[in-house]
Tab-separated table of C-alpha atoms and ligand atoms in Angstrom:
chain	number	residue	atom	x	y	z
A	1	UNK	CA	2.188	-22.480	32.725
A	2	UNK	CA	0.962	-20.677	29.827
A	3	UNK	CA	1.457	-22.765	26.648
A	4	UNK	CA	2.830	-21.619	23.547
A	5	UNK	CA	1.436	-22.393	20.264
A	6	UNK	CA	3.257	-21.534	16.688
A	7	UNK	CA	-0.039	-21.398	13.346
A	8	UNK	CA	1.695	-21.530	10.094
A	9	UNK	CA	-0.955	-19.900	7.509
A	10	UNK	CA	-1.905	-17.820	10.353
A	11	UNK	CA	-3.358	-15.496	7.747
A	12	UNK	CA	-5.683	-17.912	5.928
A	13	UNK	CA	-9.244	-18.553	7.342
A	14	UNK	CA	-8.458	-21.511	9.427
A	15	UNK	CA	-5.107	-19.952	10.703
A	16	UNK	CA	-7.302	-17.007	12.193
A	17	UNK	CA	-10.286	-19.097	13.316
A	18	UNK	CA	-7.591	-21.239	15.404
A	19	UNK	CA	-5.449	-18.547	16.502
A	20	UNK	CA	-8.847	-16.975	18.268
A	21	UNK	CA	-9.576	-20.381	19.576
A	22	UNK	CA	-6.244	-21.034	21.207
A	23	UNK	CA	-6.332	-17.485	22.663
A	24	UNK	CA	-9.541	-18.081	24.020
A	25	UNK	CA	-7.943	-20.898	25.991
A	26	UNK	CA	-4.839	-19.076	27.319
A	27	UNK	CA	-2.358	-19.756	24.881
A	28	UNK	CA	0.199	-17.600	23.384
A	29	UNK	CA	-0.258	-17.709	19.794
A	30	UNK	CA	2.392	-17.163	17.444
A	31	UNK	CA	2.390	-16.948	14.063
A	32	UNK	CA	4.472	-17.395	10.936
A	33	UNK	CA	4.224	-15.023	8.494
A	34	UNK	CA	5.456	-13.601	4.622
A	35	UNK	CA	7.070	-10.498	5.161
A	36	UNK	CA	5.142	-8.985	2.363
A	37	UNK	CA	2.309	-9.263	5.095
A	38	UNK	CA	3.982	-7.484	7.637
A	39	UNK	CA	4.192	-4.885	5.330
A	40	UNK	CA	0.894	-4.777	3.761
A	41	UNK	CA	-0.919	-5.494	6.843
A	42	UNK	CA	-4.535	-3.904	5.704
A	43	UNK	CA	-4.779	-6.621	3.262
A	44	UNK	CA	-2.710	-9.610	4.147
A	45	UNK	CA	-4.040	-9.223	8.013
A	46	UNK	CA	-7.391	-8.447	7.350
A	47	UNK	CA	-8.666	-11.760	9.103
A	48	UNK	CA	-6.744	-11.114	12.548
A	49	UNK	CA	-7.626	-7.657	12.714
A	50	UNK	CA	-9.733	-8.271	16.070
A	51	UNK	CA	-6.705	-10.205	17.630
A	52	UNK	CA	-3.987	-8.554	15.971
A	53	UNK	CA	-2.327	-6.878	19.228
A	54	UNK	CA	-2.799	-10.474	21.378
A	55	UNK	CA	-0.412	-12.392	18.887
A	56	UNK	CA	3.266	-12.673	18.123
A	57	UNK	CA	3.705	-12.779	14.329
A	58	UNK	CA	7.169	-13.654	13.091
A	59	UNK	CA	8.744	-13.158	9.226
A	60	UNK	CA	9.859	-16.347	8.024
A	61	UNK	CA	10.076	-17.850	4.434
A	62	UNK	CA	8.549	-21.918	4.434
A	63	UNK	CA	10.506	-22.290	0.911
A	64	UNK	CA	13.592	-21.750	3.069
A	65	UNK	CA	14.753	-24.079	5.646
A	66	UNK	CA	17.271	-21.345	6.948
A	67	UNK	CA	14.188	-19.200	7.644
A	68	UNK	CA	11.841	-21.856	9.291
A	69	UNK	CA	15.406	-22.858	12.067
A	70	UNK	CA	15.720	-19.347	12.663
A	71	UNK	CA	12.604	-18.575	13.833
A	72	UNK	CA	12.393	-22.402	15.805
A	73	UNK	CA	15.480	-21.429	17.128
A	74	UNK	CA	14.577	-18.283	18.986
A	75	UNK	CA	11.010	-19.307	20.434
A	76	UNK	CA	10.185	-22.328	22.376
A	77	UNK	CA	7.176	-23.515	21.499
A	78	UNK	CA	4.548	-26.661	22.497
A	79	UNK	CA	2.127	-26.607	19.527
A	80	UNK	CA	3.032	-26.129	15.947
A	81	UNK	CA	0.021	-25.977	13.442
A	82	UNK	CA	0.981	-26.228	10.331
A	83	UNK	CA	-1.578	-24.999	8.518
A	84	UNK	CA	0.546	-23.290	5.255
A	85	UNK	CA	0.296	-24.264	1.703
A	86	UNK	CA	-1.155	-23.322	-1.381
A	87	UNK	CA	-4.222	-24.850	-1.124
A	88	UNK	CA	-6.143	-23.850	-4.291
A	89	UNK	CA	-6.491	-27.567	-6.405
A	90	UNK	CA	-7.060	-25.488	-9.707
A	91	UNK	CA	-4.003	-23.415	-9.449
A	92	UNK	CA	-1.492	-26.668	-8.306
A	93	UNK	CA	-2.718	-27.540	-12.108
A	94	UNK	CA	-1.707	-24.401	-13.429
A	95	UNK	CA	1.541	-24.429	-11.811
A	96	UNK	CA	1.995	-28.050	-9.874
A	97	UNK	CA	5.790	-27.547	-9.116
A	98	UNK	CA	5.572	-24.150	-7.249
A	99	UNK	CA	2.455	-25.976	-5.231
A	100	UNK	CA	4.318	-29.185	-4.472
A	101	UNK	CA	7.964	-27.333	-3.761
A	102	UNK	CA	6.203	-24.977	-1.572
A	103	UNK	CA	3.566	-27.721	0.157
A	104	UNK	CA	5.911	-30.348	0.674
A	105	UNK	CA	9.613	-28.823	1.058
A	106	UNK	CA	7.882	-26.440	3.802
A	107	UNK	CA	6.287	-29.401	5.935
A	108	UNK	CA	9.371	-31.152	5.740
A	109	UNK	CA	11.480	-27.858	6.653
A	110	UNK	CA	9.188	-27.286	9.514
A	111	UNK	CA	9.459	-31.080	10.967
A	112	UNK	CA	13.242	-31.013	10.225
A	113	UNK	CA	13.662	-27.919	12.217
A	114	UNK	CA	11.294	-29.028	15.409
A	115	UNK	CA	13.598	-32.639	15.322
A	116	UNK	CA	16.340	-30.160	15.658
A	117	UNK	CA	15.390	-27.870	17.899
A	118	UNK	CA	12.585	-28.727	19.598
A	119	UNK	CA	11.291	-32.893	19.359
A	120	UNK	CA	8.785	-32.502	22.254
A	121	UNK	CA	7.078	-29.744	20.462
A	122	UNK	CA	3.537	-31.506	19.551
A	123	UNK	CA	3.121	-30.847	15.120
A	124	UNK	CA	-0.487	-30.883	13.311
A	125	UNK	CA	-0.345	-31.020	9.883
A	126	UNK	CA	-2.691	-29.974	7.648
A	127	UNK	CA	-4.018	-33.137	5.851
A	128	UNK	CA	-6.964	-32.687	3.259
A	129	UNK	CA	-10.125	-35.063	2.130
A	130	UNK	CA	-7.999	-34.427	-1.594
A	131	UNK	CA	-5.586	-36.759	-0.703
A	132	UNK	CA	-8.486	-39.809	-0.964
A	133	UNK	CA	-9.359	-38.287	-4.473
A	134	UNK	CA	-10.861	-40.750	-6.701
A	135	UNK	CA	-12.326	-42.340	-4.302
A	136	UNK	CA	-11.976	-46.477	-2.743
A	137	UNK	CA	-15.121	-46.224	-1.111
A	138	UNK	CA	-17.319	-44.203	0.720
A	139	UNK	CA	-17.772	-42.799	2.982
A	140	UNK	CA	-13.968	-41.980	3.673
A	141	UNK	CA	-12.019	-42.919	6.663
A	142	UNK	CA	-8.372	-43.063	7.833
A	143	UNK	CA	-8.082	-46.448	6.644
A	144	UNK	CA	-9.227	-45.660	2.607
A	145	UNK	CA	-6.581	-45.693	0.442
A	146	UNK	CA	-4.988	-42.542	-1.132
A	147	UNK	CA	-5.766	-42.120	-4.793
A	148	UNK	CA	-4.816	-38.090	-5.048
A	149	UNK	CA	-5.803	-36.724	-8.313
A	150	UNK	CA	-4.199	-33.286	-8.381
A	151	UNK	CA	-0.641	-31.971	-7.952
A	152	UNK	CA	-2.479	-30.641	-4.721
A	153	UNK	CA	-3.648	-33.429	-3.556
A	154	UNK	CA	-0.117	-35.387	-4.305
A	155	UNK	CA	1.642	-32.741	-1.996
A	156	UNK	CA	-0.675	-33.822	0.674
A	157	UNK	CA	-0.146	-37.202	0.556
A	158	UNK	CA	3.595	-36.500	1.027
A	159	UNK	CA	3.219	-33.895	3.711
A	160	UNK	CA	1.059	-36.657	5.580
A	161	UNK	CA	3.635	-39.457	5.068
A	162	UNK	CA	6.551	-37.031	6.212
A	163	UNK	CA	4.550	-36.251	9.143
A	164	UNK	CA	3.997	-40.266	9.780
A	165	UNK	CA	7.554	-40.854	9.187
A	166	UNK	CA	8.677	-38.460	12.332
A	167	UNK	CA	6.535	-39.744	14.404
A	168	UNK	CA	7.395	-43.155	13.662
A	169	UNK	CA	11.322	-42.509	13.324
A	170	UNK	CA	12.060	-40.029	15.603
A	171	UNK	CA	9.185	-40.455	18.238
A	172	UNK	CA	7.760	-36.757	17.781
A	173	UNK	CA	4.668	-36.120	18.463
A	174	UNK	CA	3.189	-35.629	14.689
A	175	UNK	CA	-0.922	-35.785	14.255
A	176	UNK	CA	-2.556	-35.762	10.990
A	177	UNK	CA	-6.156	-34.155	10.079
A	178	UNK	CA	-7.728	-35.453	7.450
A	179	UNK	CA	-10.264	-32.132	7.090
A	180	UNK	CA	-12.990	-32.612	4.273
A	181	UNK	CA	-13.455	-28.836	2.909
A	182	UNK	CA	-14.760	-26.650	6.087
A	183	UNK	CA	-15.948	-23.470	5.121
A	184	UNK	CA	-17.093	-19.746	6.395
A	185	UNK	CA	-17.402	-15.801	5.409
A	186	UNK	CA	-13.841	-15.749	5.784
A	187	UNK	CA	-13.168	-18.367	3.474
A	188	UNK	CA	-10.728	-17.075	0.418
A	189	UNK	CA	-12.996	-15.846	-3.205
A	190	UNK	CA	-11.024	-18.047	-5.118
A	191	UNK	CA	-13.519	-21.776	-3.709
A	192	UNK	CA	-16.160	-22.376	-4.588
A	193	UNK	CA	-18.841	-21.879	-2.262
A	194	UNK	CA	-17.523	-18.510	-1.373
A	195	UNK	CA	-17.380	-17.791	-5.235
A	196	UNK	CA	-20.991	-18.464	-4.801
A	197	UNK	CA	-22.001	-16.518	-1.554
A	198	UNK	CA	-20.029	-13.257	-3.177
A	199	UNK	CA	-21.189	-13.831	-6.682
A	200	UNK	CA	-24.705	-13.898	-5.039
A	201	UNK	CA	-24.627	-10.129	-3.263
A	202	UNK	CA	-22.954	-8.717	-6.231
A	203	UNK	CA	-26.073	-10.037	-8.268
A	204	UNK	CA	-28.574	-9.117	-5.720
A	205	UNK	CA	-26.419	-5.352	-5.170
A	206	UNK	CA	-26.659	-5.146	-8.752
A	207	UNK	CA	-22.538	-5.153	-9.337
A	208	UNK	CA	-22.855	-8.411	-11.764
A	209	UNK	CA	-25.729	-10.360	-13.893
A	210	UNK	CA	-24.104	-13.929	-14.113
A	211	UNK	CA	-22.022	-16.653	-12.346
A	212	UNK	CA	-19.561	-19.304	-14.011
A	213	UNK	CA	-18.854	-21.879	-12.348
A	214	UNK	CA	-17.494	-25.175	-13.235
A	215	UNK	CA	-18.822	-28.798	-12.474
A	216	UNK	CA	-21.958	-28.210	-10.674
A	217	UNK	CA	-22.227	-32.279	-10.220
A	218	UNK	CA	-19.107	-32.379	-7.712
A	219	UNK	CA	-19.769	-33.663	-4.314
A	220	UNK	CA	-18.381	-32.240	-1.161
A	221	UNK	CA	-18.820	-33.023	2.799
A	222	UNK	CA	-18.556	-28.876	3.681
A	223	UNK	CA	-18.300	-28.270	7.359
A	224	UNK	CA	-17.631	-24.942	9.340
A	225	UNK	CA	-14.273	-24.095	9.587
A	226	UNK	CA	-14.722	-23.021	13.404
A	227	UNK	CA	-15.889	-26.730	14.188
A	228	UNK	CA	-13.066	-28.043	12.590
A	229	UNK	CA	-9.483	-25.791	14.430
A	230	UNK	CA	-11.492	-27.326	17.128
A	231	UNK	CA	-10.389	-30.631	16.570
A	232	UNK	CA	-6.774	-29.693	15.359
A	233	UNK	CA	-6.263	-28.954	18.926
A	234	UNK	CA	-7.877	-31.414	20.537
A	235	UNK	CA	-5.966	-34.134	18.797
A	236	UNK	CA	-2.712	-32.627	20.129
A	237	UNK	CA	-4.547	-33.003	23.962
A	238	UNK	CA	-4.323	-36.575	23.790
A	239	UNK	CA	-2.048	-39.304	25.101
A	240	UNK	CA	-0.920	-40.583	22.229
A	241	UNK	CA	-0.304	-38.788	18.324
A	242	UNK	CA	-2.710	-40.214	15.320
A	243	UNK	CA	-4.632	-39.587	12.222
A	244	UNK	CA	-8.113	-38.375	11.980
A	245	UNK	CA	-10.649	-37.950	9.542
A	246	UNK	CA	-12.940	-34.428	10.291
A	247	UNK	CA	-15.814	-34.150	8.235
A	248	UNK	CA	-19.697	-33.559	8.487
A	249	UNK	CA	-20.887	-36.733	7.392
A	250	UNK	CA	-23.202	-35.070	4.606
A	251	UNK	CA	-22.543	-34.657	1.215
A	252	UNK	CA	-24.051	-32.166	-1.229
A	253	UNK	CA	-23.452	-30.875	-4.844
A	254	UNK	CA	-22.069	-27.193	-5.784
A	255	UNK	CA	-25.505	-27.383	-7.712
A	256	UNK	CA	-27.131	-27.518	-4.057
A	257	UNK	CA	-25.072	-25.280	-2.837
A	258	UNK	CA	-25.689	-23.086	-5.419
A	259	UNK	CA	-29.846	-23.346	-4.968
A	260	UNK	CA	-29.709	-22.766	-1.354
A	261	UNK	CA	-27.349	-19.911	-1.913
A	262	UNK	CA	-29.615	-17.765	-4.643
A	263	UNK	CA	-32.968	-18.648	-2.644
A	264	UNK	CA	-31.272	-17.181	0.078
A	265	UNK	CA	-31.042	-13.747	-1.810
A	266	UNK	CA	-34.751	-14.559	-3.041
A	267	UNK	CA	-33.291	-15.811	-6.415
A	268	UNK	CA	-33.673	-18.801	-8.841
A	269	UNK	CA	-29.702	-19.691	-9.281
A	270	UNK	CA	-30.876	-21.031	-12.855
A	271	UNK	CA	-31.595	-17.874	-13.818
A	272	UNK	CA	-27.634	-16.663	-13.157
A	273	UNK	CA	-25.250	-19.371	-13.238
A	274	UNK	CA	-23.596	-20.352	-16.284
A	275	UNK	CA	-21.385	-23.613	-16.395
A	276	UNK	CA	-18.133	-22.505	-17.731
A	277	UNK	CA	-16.037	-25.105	-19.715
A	278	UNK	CA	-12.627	-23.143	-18.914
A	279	UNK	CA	-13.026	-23.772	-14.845
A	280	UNK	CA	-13.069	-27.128	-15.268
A	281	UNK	CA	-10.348	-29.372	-13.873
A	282	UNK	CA	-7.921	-31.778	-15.611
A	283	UNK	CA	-8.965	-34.279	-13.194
A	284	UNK	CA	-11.775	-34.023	-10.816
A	285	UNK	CA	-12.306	-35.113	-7.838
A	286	UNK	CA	-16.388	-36.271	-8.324
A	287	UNK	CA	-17.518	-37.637	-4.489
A	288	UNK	CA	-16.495	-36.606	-1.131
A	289	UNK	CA	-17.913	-37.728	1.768
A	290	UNK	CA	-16.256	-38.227	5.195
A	291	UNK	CA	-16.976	-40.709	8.095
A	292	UNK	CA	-15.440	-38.860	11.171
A	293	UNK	CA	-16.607	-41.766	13.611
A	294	UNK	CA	-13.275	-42.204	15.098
A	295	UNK	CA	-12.728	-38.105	15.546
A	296	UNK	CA	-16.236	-38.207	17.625
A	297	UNK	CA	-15.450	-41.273	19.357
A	298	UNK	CA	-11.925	-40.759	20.267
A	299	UNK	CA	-11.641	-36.974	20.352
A	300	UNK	CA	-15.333	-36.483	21.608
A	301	UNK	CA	-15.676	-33.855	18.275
A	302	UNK	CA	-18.324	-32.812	16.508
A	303	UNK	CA	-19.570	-30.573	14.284
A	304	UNK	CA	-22.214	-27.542	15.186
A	305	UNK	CA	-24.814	-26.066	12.671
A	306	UNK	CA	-26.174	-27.626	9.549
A	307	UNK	CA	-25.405	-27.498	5.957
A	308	UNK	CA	-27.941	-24.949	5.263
A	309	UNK	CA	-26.442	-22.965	8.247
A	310	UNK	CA	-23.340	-22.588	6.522
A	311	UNK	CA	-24.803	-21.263	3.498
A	312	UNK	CA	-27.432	-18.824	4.984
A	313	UNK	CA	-24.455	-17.183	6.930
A	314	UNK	CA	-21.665	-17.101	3.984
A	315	UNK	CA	-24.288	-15.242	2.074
A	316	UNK	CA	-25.678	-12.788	4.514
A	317	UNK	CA	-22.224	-11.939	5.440
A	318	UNK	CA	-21.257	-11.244	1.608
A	319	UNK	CA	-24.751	-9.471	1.218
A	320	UNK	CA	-23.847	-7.561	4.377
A	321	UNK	CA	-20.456	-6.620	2.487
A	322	UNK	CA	-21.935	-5.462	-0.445
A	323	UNK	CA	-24.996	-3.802	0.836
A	324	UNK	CA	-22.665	-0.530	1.350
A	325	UNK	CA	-22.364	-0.499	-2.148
A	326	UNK	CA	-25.539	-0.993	-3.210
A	327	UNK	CA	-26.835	1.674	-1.121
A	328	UNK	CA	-24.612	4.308	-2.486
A	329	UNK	CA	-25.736	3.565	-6.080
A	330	UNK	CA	-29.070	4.355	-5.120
A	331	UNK	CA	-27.931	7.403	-3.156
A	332	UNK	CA	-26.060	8.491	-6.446
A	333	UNK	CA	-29.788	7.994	-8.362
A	334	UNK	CA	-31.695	10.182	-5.786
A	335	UNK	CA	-33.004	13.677	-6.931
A	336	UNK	CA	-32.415	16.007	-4.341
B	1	LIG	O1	-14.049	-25.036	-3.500
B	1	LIG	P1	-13.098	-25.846	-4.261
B	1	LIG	O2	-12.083	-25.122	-5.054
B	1	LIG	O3	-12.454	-26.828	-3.199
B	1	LIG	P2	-11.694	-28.238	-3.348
B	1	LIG	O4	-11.045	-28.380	-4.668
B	1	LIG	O5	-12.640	-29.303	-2.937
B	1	LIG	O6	-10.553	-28.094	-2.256
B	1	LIG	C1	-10.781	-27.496	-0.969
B	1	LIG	O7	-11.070	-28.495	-0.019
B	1	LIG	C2	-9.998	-29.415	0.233
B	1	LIG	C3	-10.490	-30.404	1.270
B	1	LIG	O8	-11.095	-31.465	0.584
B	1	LIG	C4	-8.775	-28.644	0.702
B	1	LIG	F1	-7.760	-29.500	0.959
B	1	LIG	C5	-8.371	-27.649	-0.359
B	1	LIG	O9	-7.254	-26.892	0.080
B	1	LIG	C6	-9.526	-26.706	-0.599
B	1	LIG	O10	-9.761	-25.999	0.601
B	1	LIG	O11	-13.889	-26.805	-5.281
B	1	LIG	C7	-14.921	-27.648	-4.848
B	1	LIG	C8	-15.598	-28.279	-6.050
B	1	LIG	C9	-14.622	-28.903	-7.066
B	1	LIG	O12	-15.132	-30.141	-7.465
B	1	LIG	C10	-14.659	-27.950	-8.244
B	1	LIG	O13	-14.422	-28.556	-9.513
B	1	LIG	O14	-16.306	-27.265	-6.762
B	1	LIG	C11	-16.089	-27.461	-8.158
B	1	LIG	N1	-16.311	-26.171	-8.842
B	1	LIG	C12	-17.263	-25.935	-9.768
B	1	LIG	N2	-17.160	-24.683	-10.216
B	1	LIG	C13	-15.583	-25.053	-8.660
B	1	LIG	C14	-16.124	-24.105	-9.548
B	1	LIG	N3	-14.546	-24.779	-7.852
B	1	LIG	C15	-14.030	-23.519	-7.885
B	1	LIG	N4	-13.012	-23.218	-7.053
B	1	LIG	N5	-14.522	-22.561	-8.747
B	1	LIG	C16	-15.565	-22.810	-9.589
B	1	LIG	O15	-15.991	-21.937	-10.343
């Protein structure tokens, strides 16, 4: 029978990665979505444009519990990703109770509504390498302690209790991925390393001369997003629910990231990044670096492609996107 999946954040870059996945193994995919993106579907759907007539998008609100039990209500599902949050550590600063009301209200909304409604439905939530935060040691594993250092990072903490607390309360089937950041050309402007890739073409297409960034000395274990919706589904394929750590393994500084990024354009990143005081955070999170022994063991996952993989192809595929531009400068220059 075909199986029926439900992607919160179906929108986002792991939302679309995953709903592409799961079709590609026969599922139905549905998704949950703002209704501002129904409406504005060139921009808000821009990522499920090549699957955009295989899935079943639905309008619901995750700040209202009303919303979330309608939609559980009407559809029968066996998979619910819940993949929606604000997710952007900087902004949870700038405004930490929108961030946590909408992070942790909406997980609990969503779990309320499947005890309701549905308990046998199988829930993933969404946990994040944040949550370890200053760290206890390292490398991280499901067993370090939680020291979350951002209103972010305390919303995931939460979300990943709640989660615990169903499945050990109410017997539902609740998994927890602990995903160190994962990464790709779909990845949203506002992180880093995409900051980087674009801010790379628009130097190299001649649309900007500079890039500020923030803490170049931060660590992060950056995967490929594609490796890691893998795992979300495969820990929902086993017997039992649990918690997993996904991560590369490797860590490397946004300074690296950034060198490997401008050589890739043929440029010397010292020439055109400029730290910027003002992108700093209140509280940083310095080192993260993930030991996803038990994923690989237990789950048989691992990740594909290298470090320098991931960079080479976020900034092709910005200097792709920007070579269009570039091109009709220089067609705008041309005598006739
Ligand atoms: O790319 P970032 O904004 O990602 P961050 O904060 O690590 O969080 C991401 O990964 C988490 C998993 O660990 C997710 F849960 C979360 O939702 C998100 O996807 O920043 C990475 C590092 C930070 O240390 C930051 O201070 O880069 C540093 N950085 C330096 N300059 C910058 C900048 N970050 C951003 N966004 N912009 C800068 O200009």
């Amino acid at each position: 029978m075909t199986k029926k999946a439900c992607i919160t954040g179906i929108t986002g870059q792991d939302g679309s990665y995953l709903a592409e996945y799961l079709l590609g193994l026969g599922y139905e995919v549905h998704g949950l979505v703002r209704r501002v993106a129904l409406e504005q579907p060139e921009q808000r759907l821009s990522r499920l444009r090549p699957v955009l007539k295989r899935i079943h998008l639905h309008a619901a609100n995750l700040d209202s519990y009303a919303s979330v039990f309608h939609v559980c209500s009407r559809n029968a599902f066996d998979e619910c990703y819940h993949l929606a949050a604000q997710s952007f550590v900087a902004e949870s600063f700038a405004d930490g109770f929108s961030t946590m009301a909408t992070n942790i209200n909406g997980t609990h909304y969503i779990l309320s509504a499947l005890r309701e409604l549905q308990p046998n439905c199988k829930f993933y939530f969404a946990g994040s390498s944040e949550m370890f935060g200053k760290v206890k040691e390292t490398p991280q594993r499901e067993t370090t302690p939680f020291h979350p250092r951002s209103p972010y990072g305390i919303s995931k903490v939460a979300g990943f209790h709640l989660s615990m607390n169903y499945r050990e309360a109410y017997g539902m089937y609740c998994c927890n991925g602990i995903l160190f950041n994962h990464e790709s050309p779909r990845r949203g402007y506002e992180f880093v390393t995409r900051k980087i890739s674009d801010g790379v073409a628009r130097i190299q297409a001649g649309l900007a001369s500079e890039l500020r960034l923030g803490n170049l000395e931060a660590r992060r274990d950056w995967g490929h997003a594609r490796d890691y919706v893998r795992a979300m589904h495969l820990m929902l394929q086993q017997p039992s629910p649990d918690d997993y750590v996904i991560a590369t393994g490797e860590t490397h500084s946004v300074r690296e990231f950034c060198e490997l990024a401008f050589a890739e354009a043929g440029l010397d990143y010292r020439e055109y990044v400029k730290q910027d005081a003002s992108v700093y955070r209140p509280a940083e999170v310095d080192l993260l670096w993930g030991d996803s022994s038990k994923a690989r063991a237990v789950l048989q996952w691992q990740p594909t492609g290298s470090f320098t993989d991931l960079v080479t192809e976020m900034v092709q595929a910005d200097l792709q996107l920007h070579l269009p531009a570039r091109n009709a400068d220089l067609a705008a220059v041309q005598p006739d």
